[in-house]
Amino acid sequence: MSLSYLVKRIGFILFTLLAVSVIVFGITQVLPGDAAQMMLGENATDDALAAVRDRLGLDRPIWLQYWDWLSATLGGDFGTSLRTGLPVSEMMLPALQRSLLLALLAILLMLVLAVPMGIIAALRRGKPTDVVIGLGSYVGVSMPEFVTATVVLLLLANPVLGLFPATGYVPLTEDFWEGLHHLALPVLTVSVILIAHVSRMVRSEMIDVLHTDYVRAARMKGLTRRRVILRHALPNALLPAITIVALDVGYLLGGIIVVEEIFAFPGIGRQLIVAIQNRDLPAIQAGALIMAATYAIVNFLADLAYAALDRRIQYA
Amino acid sequence: MPETIRRLLHTPQGAIGSVIVVIVLLAAIFGPWLAPDNPETFNYGNRFEGPSGQFLFGTDQFGRDLFSRILHGAQSTVLMAIFATVIGTGIGAVIGTGSAYLGGRFDELVMRLVDAVMAIPNLLFALLIVTALGASGVNALVAIGIAFAPGMARIARSVALTVREQDYVKAAIARGESAGYIILREMLPNVIAPIVVEMTIRVAFAIMLLATLSFLGLGAQPPSSEWGLMVSEARSYMFRNAWMMIWPGVCIAVVAIGFNLLGDGLRDALNPKT
């Protein structure tokens, strides 16, 4: 990975984040009614509105407002929520932590299940196991999270069985097992699409790799099948997975919004939906910006990881 | 083209996908005529019923016939999703083709912007647009169209770059045709075909996205029988009559599976290498 590549990538991510901030700010400016109207309600007098607009600087040119917003945001100040009157960062950052926990557990579950499923399907190509895994993954990628969530709720959280709590959140630090118990259904729901997608990808990469000369050579050298698959084929099949998993973080973020809403999980997705429902401008801006920036940065890191790892077999 | 269709129907994905998609399209187009009942008629004597001879799929909390609601909802779910994809593809194709034709600095700038917009997850982007426009089925459609445009622009550009090198485009440039004429009349028609495959897969995603927006209360509004909205309304009653949730959920999944299969089948049929 050369220095110029790194500089170029960093330049690009900065440009991307800037463009994302312009888009997020721009879209929230289109909202009917301004922040002053939202704070004071429908019946506010013109004088009161003018006073608040003056205080918030809403009369100033839009690019000046954008600049103020951007510089405050970069300093970690996301403004004050119109709904609660609290600083937005105090609402968003703890929510972000909880969402990250949810996302990391989902990715973990995905890796634990999707990689073995993909390998098994590739090794049993065309056999019943492969067909079953293939059909399962078609169903998996075709179910929106809210459908998966309702199925999961119906099966695992119904009043008769009552295996899992339907909603809520308990911090792991407070009660570890109860916390996991509450996290189980959201994590399961959000990871279904990822598992389906990644297992398909691992399968097709694995099939390609199994037909390469070096795998054939390793086999003819008399290495055990297990060693050929795990040491020679798998690392090369997994390399493209880095990029795909990074792109899947986009789905994951969307999924988190839906799943947090359904399971009443107090994460950033739910904060965003609540902000949208209440037209809470600063909170919408902060939530959208944090999520989009997370996605952009994950893809940036994935590109770097790919560039660093893609050295085509080195025996050191 | 007949050759492609033959190859499409020979792959298991293509055959199953085509059958599902054709049935779904027929249901979406003729649904309102096929529906045995008015989807908004209340039958208070028959609330929360399971499937029966009278009500094929059962009834909801107002005793409305679920089968009729599903058939009517096919339009506001499937046709709207296809329409959204077509809008997104159209905008994307024009941007991508134009960018490829003009090239240079302009191309660089447009593609960097496209990358930047794609850094926003689709659902989040669509949510923001719907928030700005206001919650309604049509606005959700527009939002998905806009959210899809950058991805399609990138694909259209890569196709257009090869089309641009074709002799008929060079001839048009030599004739002194305007940029608009060359992009719209010479290049675009030849860019569209490869994009159709990508579009088919996107329809599956558009259906899921549209239903998700409605589910969140930001798309179709009651008393619409859009499927995502049906699932959302059924949640309050899910342990009283699970059918209310099962039918629309299954329909969304089956339609998405159909378009995914068809898309994969088309891709294999058009690139016969493996």
Coordinates of C-alpha atoms in Angstrom, one line a residue:
Chain A
M1 CA 0.0 0.0 0.0
S2 CA 1.7 3.1 -1.2
L3 CA 1.7 6.5 0.5
S4 CA 0.0 8.2 -2.5
Y5 CA -2.8 5.6 -2.4
L6 CA -3.3 6.4 1.3
V7 CA -3.3 10.1 0.8
K8 CA -5.8 9.8 -2.1
R9 CA -8.1 7.6 -0.1
I10 CA -8.0 10.0 2.9
G11 CA -8.7 12.9 0.6
F12 CA -11.7 11.0 -0.8
I13 CA -13.1 10.1 2.5
L14 CA -12.9 13.7 3.6
F15 CA -14.7 14.8 0.4
T16 CA -17.3 12.1 1.0
L17 CA -18.0 13.2 4.6
L18 CA -18.2 16.8 3.5
A19 CA -20.7 15.9 0.7
V20 CA -22.7 13.8 3.1
S21 CA -22.9 16.8 5.6
V22 CA -24.1 19.0 2.7
I23 CA -26.8 16.5 1.7
V24 CA -28.0 16.0 5.3
F25 CA -28.0 19.7 6.0
G26 CA -29.6 20.5 2.7
I27 CA -32.5 17.9 3.1
T28 CA -33.3 19.2 6.6
Q29 CA -33.5 22.7 5.2
V30 CA -36.2 21.7 2.8
L31 CA -38.5 20.6 5.6
P32 CA -41.7 22.6 5.7
G33 CA -41.7 25.1 8.6
D34 CA -38.5 26.2 10.2
A35 CA -37.0 25.4 13.6
A36 CA -38.5 28.4 15.2
Q37 CA -42.0 27.3 14.2
M38 CA -41.3 23.9 15.5
M39 CA -40.1 25.1 18.9
L40 CA -43.0 27.5 19.4
G41 CA -45.8 25.6 17.8
E42 CA -48.6 26.6 15.4
N43 CA -50.0 29.5 17.5
A44 CA -46.8 31.5 18.0
T45 CA -46.9 35.2 17.3
D46 CA -44.8 36.7 14.6
D47 CA -42.8 38.7 17.1
A48 CA -42.0 35.6 19.1
L49 CA -41.0 33.7 15.9
A50 CA -38.8 36.6 14.8
A51 CA -37.1 36.7 18.2
V52 CA -36.3 33.0 18.1
R53 CA -35.2 33.1 14.5
D54 CA -32.9 36.0 15.5
R55 CA -31.5 34.0 18.4
L56 CA -30.9 30.9 16.3
G57 CA -29.5 32.9 13.4
L58 CA -32.2 31.5 11.0
D59 CA -32.3 34.8 9.1
R60 CA -28.7 34.6 8.0
P61 CA -27.7 33.3 4.5
I62 CA -27.9 29.5 4.3
W63 CA -24.3 28.9 3.7
L64 CA -23.4 30.8 6.9
Q65 CA -25.9 28.6 8.8
Y66 CA -24.3 25.6 7.2
W67 CA -20.8 26.7 8.2
D68 CA -21.9 27.4 11.8
W69 CA -23.6 24.0 12.0
L70 CA -20.6 22.2 10.5
S71 CA -18.0 23.8 12.7
A72 CA -20.1 23.2 15.8
T73 CA -20.6 19.5 14.7
L74 CA -16.9 19.1 14.2
G75 CA -16.4 20.3 17.7
G76 CA -18.7 17.6 18.9
D77 CA -21.7 20.0 19.5
F78 CA -24.7 18.7 17.7
G79 CA -27.0 21.4 19.1
T80 CA -30.0 21.2 21.3
S81 CA -32.9 18.8 20.7
L82 CA -36.1 20.7 19.9
R83 CA -38.1 17.8 21.5
T84 CA -36.3 17.3 24.8
G85 CA -34.3 20.5 25.2
L86 CA -31.3 18.3 26.0
P87 CA -28.0 18.5 24.1
V88 CA -28.3 16.2 21.1
S89 CA -24.9 14.6 21.7
E90 CA -26.1 13.4 25.2
M91 CA -29.0 11.6 23.5
M92 CA -27.1 10.3 20.5
L93 CA -23.8 9.1 21.8
P94 CA -25.1 6.6 24.4
A95 CA -27.6 5.4 21.8
L96 CA -24.7 5.0 19.3
Q97 CA -22.9 2.8 21.8
R98 CA -25.9 0.5 22.2
S99 CA -26.4 0.3 18.5
L100 CA -22.7 -0.5 18.0
L101 CA -23.1 -3.4 20.4
L102 CA -26.1 -4.6 18.4
A103 CA -24.2 -4.3 15.2
L104 CA -21.0 -6.0 16.4
L105 CA -23.0 -9.0 17.8
A106 CA -24.9 -9.2 14.5
I107 CA -21.6 -9.2 12.5
L108 CA -20.1 -11.8 14.9
L109 CA -23.2 -14.1 14.5
M110 CA -23.0 -13.6 10.7
L111 CA -19.3 -14.6 10.6
V112 CA -19.8 -17.7 12.8
L113 CA -22.7 -18.9 10.7
A114 CA -22.2 -17.6 7.2
V115 CA -18.6 -18.7 6.6
P116 CA -19.1 -22.4 7.5
M117 CA -22.4 -22.4 5.6
G118 CA -20.7 -21.0 2.5
I119 CA -17.9 -23.5 2.7
I120 CA -20.2 -26.5 3.2
A121 CA -22.4 -25.4 0.3
A122 CA -19.3 -25.0 -1.9
L123 CA -17.9 -28.4 -0.9
R124 CA -21.3 -30.1 -1.5
R125 CA -22.0 -28.2 -4.7
G126 CA -25.2 -29.4 -6.3
K127 CA -26.0 -31.9 -3.4
P128 CA -29.1 -31.5 -1.2
T129 CA -27.2 -29.6 1.5
D130 CA -26.1 -27.0 -1.1
V131 CA -29.6 -26.7 -2.4
V132 CA -31.1 -26.2 1.0
I133 CA -28.5 -23.6 2.0
G134 CA -29.1 -21.9 -1.4
L135 CA -32.9 -21.8 -1.0
G136 CA -32.5 -20.6 2.6
S137 CA -30.3 -17.7 1.5
Y138 CA -32.7 -16.7 -1.3
V139 CA -35.5 -16.5 1.4
G140 CA -33.1 -14.7 3.7
V141 CA -32.1 -11.9 1.3
S142 CA -35.8 -11.5 0.2
M143 CA -37.3 -10.8 3.6
P144 CA -37.2 -7.2 4.8
E145 CA -36.1 -6.9 8.4
F146 CA -39.6 -6.0 9.6
V147 CA -41.0 -9.2 8.2
T148 CA -38.2 -11.3 9.7
A149 CA -38.8 -9.5 13.0
T150 CA -42.5 -10.2 13.0
V151 CA -41.8 -13.9 12.2
V152 CA -39.3 -14.1 15.0
L153 CA -41.6 -12.4 17.5
L154 CA -44.5 -14.7 16.5
L155 CA -42.3 -17.8 17.0
L156 CA -40.0 -16.9 19.9
A157 CA -41.8 -14.2 21.9
N158 CA -45.4 -15.4 21.8
P159 CA -47.3 -15.4 25.1
V160 CA -47.5 -19.2 25.1
L161 CA -43.8 -20.0 24.9
G162 CA -42.5 -16.6 26.0
L163 CA -38.9 -17.7 25.4
F164 CA -37.6 -14.2 24.8
P165 CA -38.7 -10.7 25.8
A166 CA -40.4 -8.9 22.8
T167 CA -39.1 -5.4 23.6
G168 CA -36.7 -3.5 25.8
Y169 CA -33.1 -3.3 26.7
V170 CA -31.0 -4.2 29.8
P171 CA -27.4 -3.0 29.9
L172 CA -24.9 -5.8 29.9
T173 CA -23.0 -4.2 32.7
E174 CA -26.2 -4.3 34.9
D175 CA -27.2 -7.9 34.3
F176 CA -25.1 -9.7 31.7
W177 CA -27.5 -12.6 30.9
E178 CA -30.6 -10.6 31.1
G179 CA -29.0 -8.1 28.7
L180 CA -28.1 -10.9 26.2
H181 CA -31.6 -12.3 26.6
H182 CA -33.0 -8.9 25.5
L183 CA -30.4 -8.6 22.7
A184 CA -31.0 -12.0 21.2
L185 CA -34.0 -11.3 19.0
P186 CA -32.8 -7.9 17.6
V187 CA -29.4 -9.5 16.8
L188 CA -31.0 -12.5 15.2
T189 CA -33.3 -10.4 13.1
V190 CA -30.8 -8.0 11.8
S191 CA -28.2 -10.7 10.9
V192 CA -30.5 -12.8 8.8
I193 CA -30.0 -10.8 5.6
L194 CA -26.3 -10.6 6.3
I195 CA -26.0 -14.3 6.8
A196 CA -27.9 -15.1 3.6
H197 CA -25.9 -12.6 1.6
V198 CA -22.4 -13.5 2.9
S199 CA -22.9 -17.2 2.8
R200 CA -23.8 -17.0 -0.9
M201 CA -20.8 -14.9 -1.5
V202 CA -18.4 -17.2 0.4
R203 CA -19.9 -20.2 -1.6
S204 CA -19.3 -18.6 -5.0
E205 CA -15.8 -17.4 -4.0
M206 CA -14.9 -20.8 -2.5
I207 CA -16.1 -22.6 -5.7
D208 CA -13.8 -20.3 -7.8
V209 CA -10.9 -20.9 -5.5
L210 CA -11.3 -24.7 -5.4
H211 CA -10.7 -24.7 -9.2
T212 CA -7.5 -22.8 -9.1
D213 CA -4.1 -24.3 -9.8
Y214 CA -2.7 -23.8 -6.4
V215 CA -5.5 -25.7 -4.7
R216 CA -5.1 -28.5 -7.2
A217 CA -1.3 -28.4 -6.6
A218 CA -1.8 -28.5 -2.8
R219 CA -4.1 -31.5 -3.2
M220 CA -1.7 -33.3 -5.4
K221 CA 1.1 -32.7 -2.9
G222 CA -1.0 -35.1 -0.8
L223 CA -2.1 -32.6 1.9
T224 CA -5.1 -33.5 3.8
R225 CA -8.4 -32.2 2.5
R226 CA -8.9 -30.3 5.7
R227 CA -5.6 -28.5 5.4
V228 CA -6.1 -27.6 1.7
I229 CA -9.5 -26.1 2.5
L230 CA -8.7 -24.3 5.6
R231 CA -5.2 -23.1 4.9
H232 CA -5.0 -22.8 1.2
A233 CA -8.5 -22.1 -0.2
L234 CA -10.3 -20.3 2.6
P235 CA -8.0 -17.3 3.1
N236 CA -8.3 -16.4 -0.6
A237 CA -12.0 -17.0 -0.7
L238 CA -12.4 -14.7 2.3
L239 CA -10.5 -11.7 0.9
P240 CA -13.3 -10.4 -1.2
A241 CA -15.6 -10.9 1.8
I242 CA -14.0 -7.9 3.5
T243 CA -15.4 -5.6 0.8
I244 CA -18.8 -7.3 0.8
V245 CA -19.1 -7.2 4.5
A246 CA -18.2 -3.5 4.5
L247 CA -20.9 -2.8 1.9
D248 CA -23.3 -4.9 4.0
V249 CA -22.8 -2.5 6.8
G250 CA -25.1 -0.3 4.7
Y251 CA -27.9 -2.9 4.9
L252 CA -27.0 -3.4 8.6
L253 CA -27.5 0.3 9.3
G254 CA -30.9 0.3 7.6
G255 CA -31.8 -2.9 9.4
I256 CA -30.8 -1.4 12.7
I257 CA -33.2 1.5 12.2
V258 CA -36.1 -0.9 11.6
V259 CA -35.2 -3.5 14.2
E260 CA -34.6 -0.9 16.9
E261 CA -38.0 0.5 16.2
I262 CA -39.7 -2.9 16.4
F263 CA -38.0 -4.2 19.5
A264 CA -38.0 -0.8 21.2
F265 CA -34.2 -0.9 21.5
P266 CA -32.9 2.5 22.6
G267 CA -30.2 2.8 19.9
I268 CA -29.4 5.5 17.3
G269 CA -31.9 4.1 14.7
R270 CA -34.8 4.5 17.1
Q271 CA -33.5 8.0 18.1
L272 CA -33.5 8.9 14.4
I273 CA -37.1 7.6 13.9
V274 CA -38.3 9.5 16.9
A275 CA -36.5 12.6 15.7
I276 CA -38.2 12.3 12.3
Q277 CA -41.6 11.7 13.8
N278 CA -41.2 14.9 15.9
R279 CA -39.4 16.9 13.2
D280 CA -36.6 17.4 15.7
L281 CA -34.1 19.0 13.2
P282 CA -30.8 18.9 15.2
A283 CA -31.5 15.3 16.2
I284 CA -32.3 14.3 12.6
Q285 CA -29.1 15.9 11.3
A286 CA -27.0 14.3 14.0
G287 CA -28.5 10.8 13.7
A288 CA -28.2 10.8 9.9
L289 CA -24.7 12.3 9.9
I290 CA -23.4 9.8 12.4
M291 CA -24.9 6.8 10.5
A292 CA -23.7 7.9 7.1
A293 CA -20.2 8.8 8.5
T294 CA -20.0 5.3 10.1
Y295 CA -20.8 3.7 6.8
A296 CA -18.3 5.8 4.9
I297 CA -15.5 5.2 7.4
V298 CA -16.2 1.4 7.6
N299 CA -15.9 1.2 3.8
F300 CA -12.7 3.3 3.9
L301 CA -11.2 0.9 6.5
A302 CA -12.3 -2.1 4.4
D303 CA -10.5 -0.6 1.4
L304 CA -7.3 -0.1 3.4
A305 CA -7.5 -3.6 4.8
Y306 CA -8.1 -5.1 1.4
A307 CA -5.1 -3.2 0.0
A308 CA -2.9 -4.2 2.9
L309 CA -3.9 -7.9 2.7
D310 CA -4.0 -8.4 -1.0
R311 CA -0.4 -9.4 -1.5
R312 CA -1.2 -12.6 -3.4
I313 CA 0.2 -15.4 -1.2
Q314 CA 3.5 -14.6 0.5
Y315 CA 5.4 -17.3 2.2
A316 CA 7.5 -15.6 4.7
Chain B
M1 CA -33.6 -12.1 -27.7
P2 CA -35.5 -15.4 -28.1
E3 CA -32.2 -17.1 -27.5
T4 CA -31.8 -15.3 -24.2
I5 CA -35.3 -16.2 -23.1
R6 CA -34.7 -19.8 -24.0
R7 CA -31.5 -19.8 -21.9
L8 CA -33.3 -17.9 -19.1
L9 CA -36.0 -20.6 -18.9
H10 CA -33.4 -23.3 -18.9
T11 CA -31.8 -22.2 -15.6
P12 CA -33.8 -23.2 -12.6
Q13 CA -33.6 -19.7 -11.1
G14 CA -34.7 -18.1 -14.4
A15 CA -37.7 -20.5 -14.8
I16 CA -39.0 -20.2 -11.3
G17 CA -38.3 -16.5 -11.1
S18 CA -40.2 -15.9 -14.4
V19 CA -43.2 -17.9 -13.3
I20 CA -43.4 -16.0 -10.0
V21 CA -42.9 -12.6 -11.6
V22 CA -45.5 -13.3 -14.3
I23 CA -48.1 -14.4 -11.7
V24 CA -47.3 -11.4 -9.5
L25 CA -47.6 -9.0 -12.4
L26 CA -50.9 -10.4 -13.4
A27 CA -52.2 -10.2 -9.8
A28 CA -50.9 -6.6 -9.6
I29 CA -52.6 -5.5 -12.8
F30 CA -55.8 -7.4 -12.6
G31 CA -56.0 -7.7 -8.8
P32 CA -58.8 -5.2 -8.3
W33 CA -61.0 -7.1 -10.7
L34 CA -60.1 -10.5 -9.3
A35 CA -60.8 -9.5 -5.7
P36 CA -64.0 -11.1 -4.5
D37 CA -64.8 -8.3 -2.0
N38 CA -64.3 -4.6 -1.5
P39 CA -61.0 -4.2 0.4
E40 CA -62.4 -1.5 2.6
T41 CA -65.8 -3.1 3.5
F42 CA -66.2 -3.6 7.2
N43 CA -67.8 -6.9 8.3
Y44 CA -68.1 -6.5 12.1
G45 CA -69.7 -9.9 12.5
N46 CA -66.5 -11.6 11.0
R47 CA -63.6 -10.0 12.7
F48 CA -60.2 -11.8 13.2
E49 CA -61.3 -14.9 11.2
G50 CA -58.9 -17.5 9.9
P51 CA -59.0 -18.7 6.3
S52 CA -62.3 -20.1 5.3
G53 CA -64.5 -20.6 2.2
Q54 CA -66.0 -17.2 2.5
F55 CA -62.8 -15.4 3.4
L56 CA -60.0 -17.2 1.6
F57 CA -57.2 -15.5 3.7
G58 CA -59.3 -14.6 6.7
T59 CA -60.3 -11.2 8.0
D60 CA -58.7 -8.3 9.9
Q61 CA -59.7 -6.2 12.9
F62 CA -62.5 -4.6 11.0
G63 CA -63.6 -7.8 9.3
R64 CA -62.1 -6.7 6.0
D65 CA -61.4 -9.6 3.6
L66 CA -57.6 -10.1 3.7
F67 CA -57.5 -11.8 0.3
S68 CA -59.1 -8.8 -1.4
R69 CA -56.8 -6.5 0.5
I70 CA -53.7 -8.4 -0.6
L71 CA -54.8 -8.3 -4.2
H72 CA -55.5 -4.6 -4.1
G73 CA -52.3 -4.0 -2.2
A74 CA -50.3 -5.7 -5.0
Q75 CA -50.7 -2.5 -7.0
S76 CA -49.5 -0.1 -4.3
T77 CA -46.6 -2.5 -3.5
V78 CA -45.4 -4.2 -6.6
L79 CA -46.3 -1.7 -9.3
M80 CA -45.1 1.3 -7.2
A81 CA -41.8 -0.5 -6.5
I82 CA -41.3 -1.2 -10.2
F83 CA -42.2 2.4 -11.0
A84 CA -39.7 3.6 -8.4
T85 CA -37.0 1.4 -9.9
V86 CA -37.7 2.7 -13.4
I87 CA -37.5 6.3 -12.2
G88 CA -34.2 5.7 -10.4
T89 CA -32.8 3.8 -13.4
G90 CA -33.9 6.5 -15.8
I91 CA -32.3 9.3 -13.8
G92 CA -29.2 7.2 -13.2
A93 CA -28.9 6.2 -16.9
V94 CA -29.0 9.8 -18.1
I95 CA -26.5 10.9 -15.5
G96 CA -24.2 8.0 -16.1
T97 CA -24.4 8.2 -19.9
G98 CA -24.0 11.9 -19.9
S99 CA -21.0 11.7 -17.6
A100 CA -19.3 9.0 -19.7
Y101 CA -19.9 11.1 -22.9
L102 CA -18.7 14.3 -21.6
G103 CA -15.7 12.7 -19.8
G104 CA -12.8 14.6 -18.2
R105 CA -13.2 16.9 -15.2
F106 CA -17.0 16.7 -15.4
D107 CA -17.0 12.9 -15.3
E108 CA -14.6 12.9 -12.4
L109 CA -16.7 15.4 -10.4
V110 CA -20.0 13.6 -11.1
M111 CA -18.6 10.2 -10.2
R112 CA -17.1 11.5 -6.9
L113 CA -20.5 13.0 -6.1
V114 CA -22.2 9.7 -6.9
D115 CA -19.7 7.9 -4.6
A116 CA -20.5 10.4 -1.9
V117 CA -24.2 10.0 -2.2
M118 CA -23.8 6.2 -2.2
A119 CA -22.0 6.6 1.2
I120 CA -25.5 7.1 2.6
P121 CA -27.3 3.8 3.2
N122 CA -30.3 3.5 0.9
L123 CA -32.9 3.2 3.6
L124 CA -31.4 6.2 5.5
F125 CA -31.4 8.3 2.3
A126 CA -34.9 7.4 1.4
L127 CA -36.0 8.2 5.0
L128 CA -34.4 11.6 4.8
I129 CA -36.1 12.4 1.5
V130 CA -39.5 11.2 2.7
T131 CA -39.0 13.4 5.8
A132 CA -38.4 16.4 3.6
L133 CA -41.3 15.7 1.2
G134 CA -43.8 14.4 3.7
A135 CA -45.1 10.9 4.4
S136 CA -47.1 9.4 1.5
G137 CA -47.0 6.5 -0.9
V138 CA -46.0 8.7 -3.9
N139 CA -43.3 10.5 -1.9
A140 CA -41.9 7.1 -0.8
L141 CA -41.8 6.1 -4.5
V142 CA -39.9 9.3 -5.4
A143 CA -37.5 8.9 -2.5
I144 CA -36.6 5.3 -3.6
G145 CA -36.2 6.5 -7.2
I146 CA -33.7 9.2 -6.0
A147 CA -32.0 6.8 -3.7
F148 CA -31.4 4.3 -6.5
A149 CA -30.2 6.8 -9.1
P150 CA -26.5 7.1 -8.0
G151 CA -26.0 3.3 -8.1
M152 CA -27.6 3.0 -11.5
A153 CA -25.6 6.0 -12.7
R154 CA -22.4 4.2 -11.8
I155 CA -23.4 1.1 -13.7
A156 CA -24.7 3.0 -16.7
R157 CA -21.5 4.9 -16.9
S158 CA -19.4 1.8 -17.1
V159 CA -21.6 0.5 -19.9
A160 CA -21.7 3.8 -21.7
L161 CA -17.9 4.1 -21.7
T162 CA -17.7 1.1 -24.0
V163 CA -20.7 2.3 -26.1
R164 CA -18.9 5.7 -26.5
E165 CA -16.1 4.0 -28.5
Q166 CA -18.6 2.5 -31.0
D167 CA -18.4 3.7 -34.6
Y168 CA -22.0 5.0 -34.7
V169 CA -21.3 7.3 -31.8
K170 CA -18.1 8.6 -33.5
A171 CA -20.1 9.1 -36.7
A172 CA -22.7 11.2 -34.8
I173 CA -19.9 13.3 -33.3
A174 CA -18.4 13.7 -36.8
R175 CA -21.8 14.8 -38.1
G176 CA -21.6 17.6 -35.5
E177 CA -24.7 16.4 -33.5
S178 CA -25.3 18.1 -30.2
A179 CA -24.3 16.5 -26.9
G180 CA -27.9 16.1 -25.9
Y181 CA -28.8 14.3 -29.1
I182 CA -25.8 11.9 -28.9
I183 CA -26.5 11.1 -25.2
L184 CA -30.2 10.6 -25.5
R185 CA -30.6 9.3 -29.0
E186 CA -27.4 7.4 -29.8
M187 CA -26.0 6.2 -26.6
L188 CA -28.9 5.8 -24.1
P189 CA -30.8 3.2 -26.1
N190 CA -27.7 1.0 -26.2
V191 CA -27.0 1.4 -22.6
I192 CA -30.5 0.4 -21.4
A193 CA -30.4 -3.3 -22.3
P194 CA -27.5 -4.3 -19.9
I195 CA -29.0 -2.2 -17.2
V196 CA -32.3 -4.1 -17.3
V197 CA -30.7 -7.0 -15.5
E198 CA -29.5 -4.8 -12.7
M199 CA -32.9 -3.2 -12.6
T200 CA -34.7 -6.6 -12.1
I201 CA -32.6 -7.3 -9.0
R202 CA -33.2 -3.7 -7.8
V203 CA -37.0 -4.2 -8.0
A204 CA -36.8 -6.9 -5.3
F205 CA -34.9 -4.4 -3.2
A206 CA -37.3 -1.6 -4.0
I207 CA -40.3 -3.7 -2.9
M208 CA -38.5 -4.4 0.4
L209 CA -37.6 -0.7 0.8
L210 CA -41.1 0.6 -0.1
A211 CA -42.8 -1.8 2.3
T212 CA -40.3 -0.9 5.0
L213 CA -41.0 2.8 4.6
S214 CA -44.8 2.1 4.8
F215 CA -44.2 -0.1 7.8
L216 CA -42.4 2.8 9.5
G217 CA -45.4 5.0 8.8
L218 CA -43.6 7.0 6.2
G219 CA -45.0 5.5 3.0
A220 CA -48.6 4.5 2.1
Q221 CA -51.2 5.7 4.6
P222 CA -54.3 3.9 5.9
P223 CA -56.7 2.7 4.6
S224 CA -54.3 1.6 1.9
S225 CA -53.6 -2.1 1.8
E226 CA -50.0 -1.7 0.9
W227 CA -48.4 -4.8 2.2
G228 CA -45.8 -3.2 4.5
L229 CA -48.6 -1.1 6.1
M230 CA -50.7 -4.2 6.5
V231 CA -47.9 -5.9 8.5
S232 CA -47.5 -2.8 10.5
E233 CA -51.2 -2.6 11.4
A234 CA -51.3 -6.4 12.1
R235 CA -48.7 -6.1 14.7
S236 CA -51.1 -4.9 17.4
Y237 CA -53.2 -8.0 16.8
M238 CA -50.5 -10.6 16.0
F239 CA -51.5 -13.0 18.8
R240 CA -55.2 -12.7 18.0
N241 CA -55.0 -13.4 14.3
A242 CA -51.5 -14.2 13.0
W243 CA -52.9 -14.5 9.4
M244 CA -53.2 -10.7 9.2
M245 CA -49.4 -10.6 9.4
I246 CA -48.5 -13.8 7.7
W247 CA -50.1 -13.1 4.3
P248 CA -48.6 -9.7 3.5
G249 CA -45.3 -10.8 5.0
V250 CA -45.2 -14.0 2.8
C251 CA -46.3 -12.0 -0.2
I252 CA -43.5 -9.5 0.2
A253 CA -40.9 -12.3 0.5
V254 CA -42.3 -14.3 -2.4
V255 CA -42.3 -11.3 -4.7
A256 CA -38.8 -10.3 -3.7
I257 CA -37.6 -13.9 -4.2
G258 CA -39.2 -14.0 -7.6
F259 CA -37.4 -10.8 -8.8
N260 CA -34.1 -12.0 -7.2
L261 CA -34.3 -15.3 -9.0
L262 CA -35.3 -13.7 -12.3
G263 CA -32.4 -11.2 -12.0
D264 CA -29.9 -14.0 -11.3
G265 CA -31.3 -16.0 -14.1
L266 CA -31.1 -13.1 -16.5
R267 CA -27.5 -12.4 -15.5
D268 CA -26.6 -16.1 -16.2
A269 CA -28.5 -16.1 -19.5
L270 CA -26.7 -13.0 -20.7
N271 CA -23.2 -14.0 -19.6
P272 CA -23.1 -17.7 -20.6
K273 CA -19.7 -18.5 -19.3
T274 CA -20.2 -21.0 -16.5

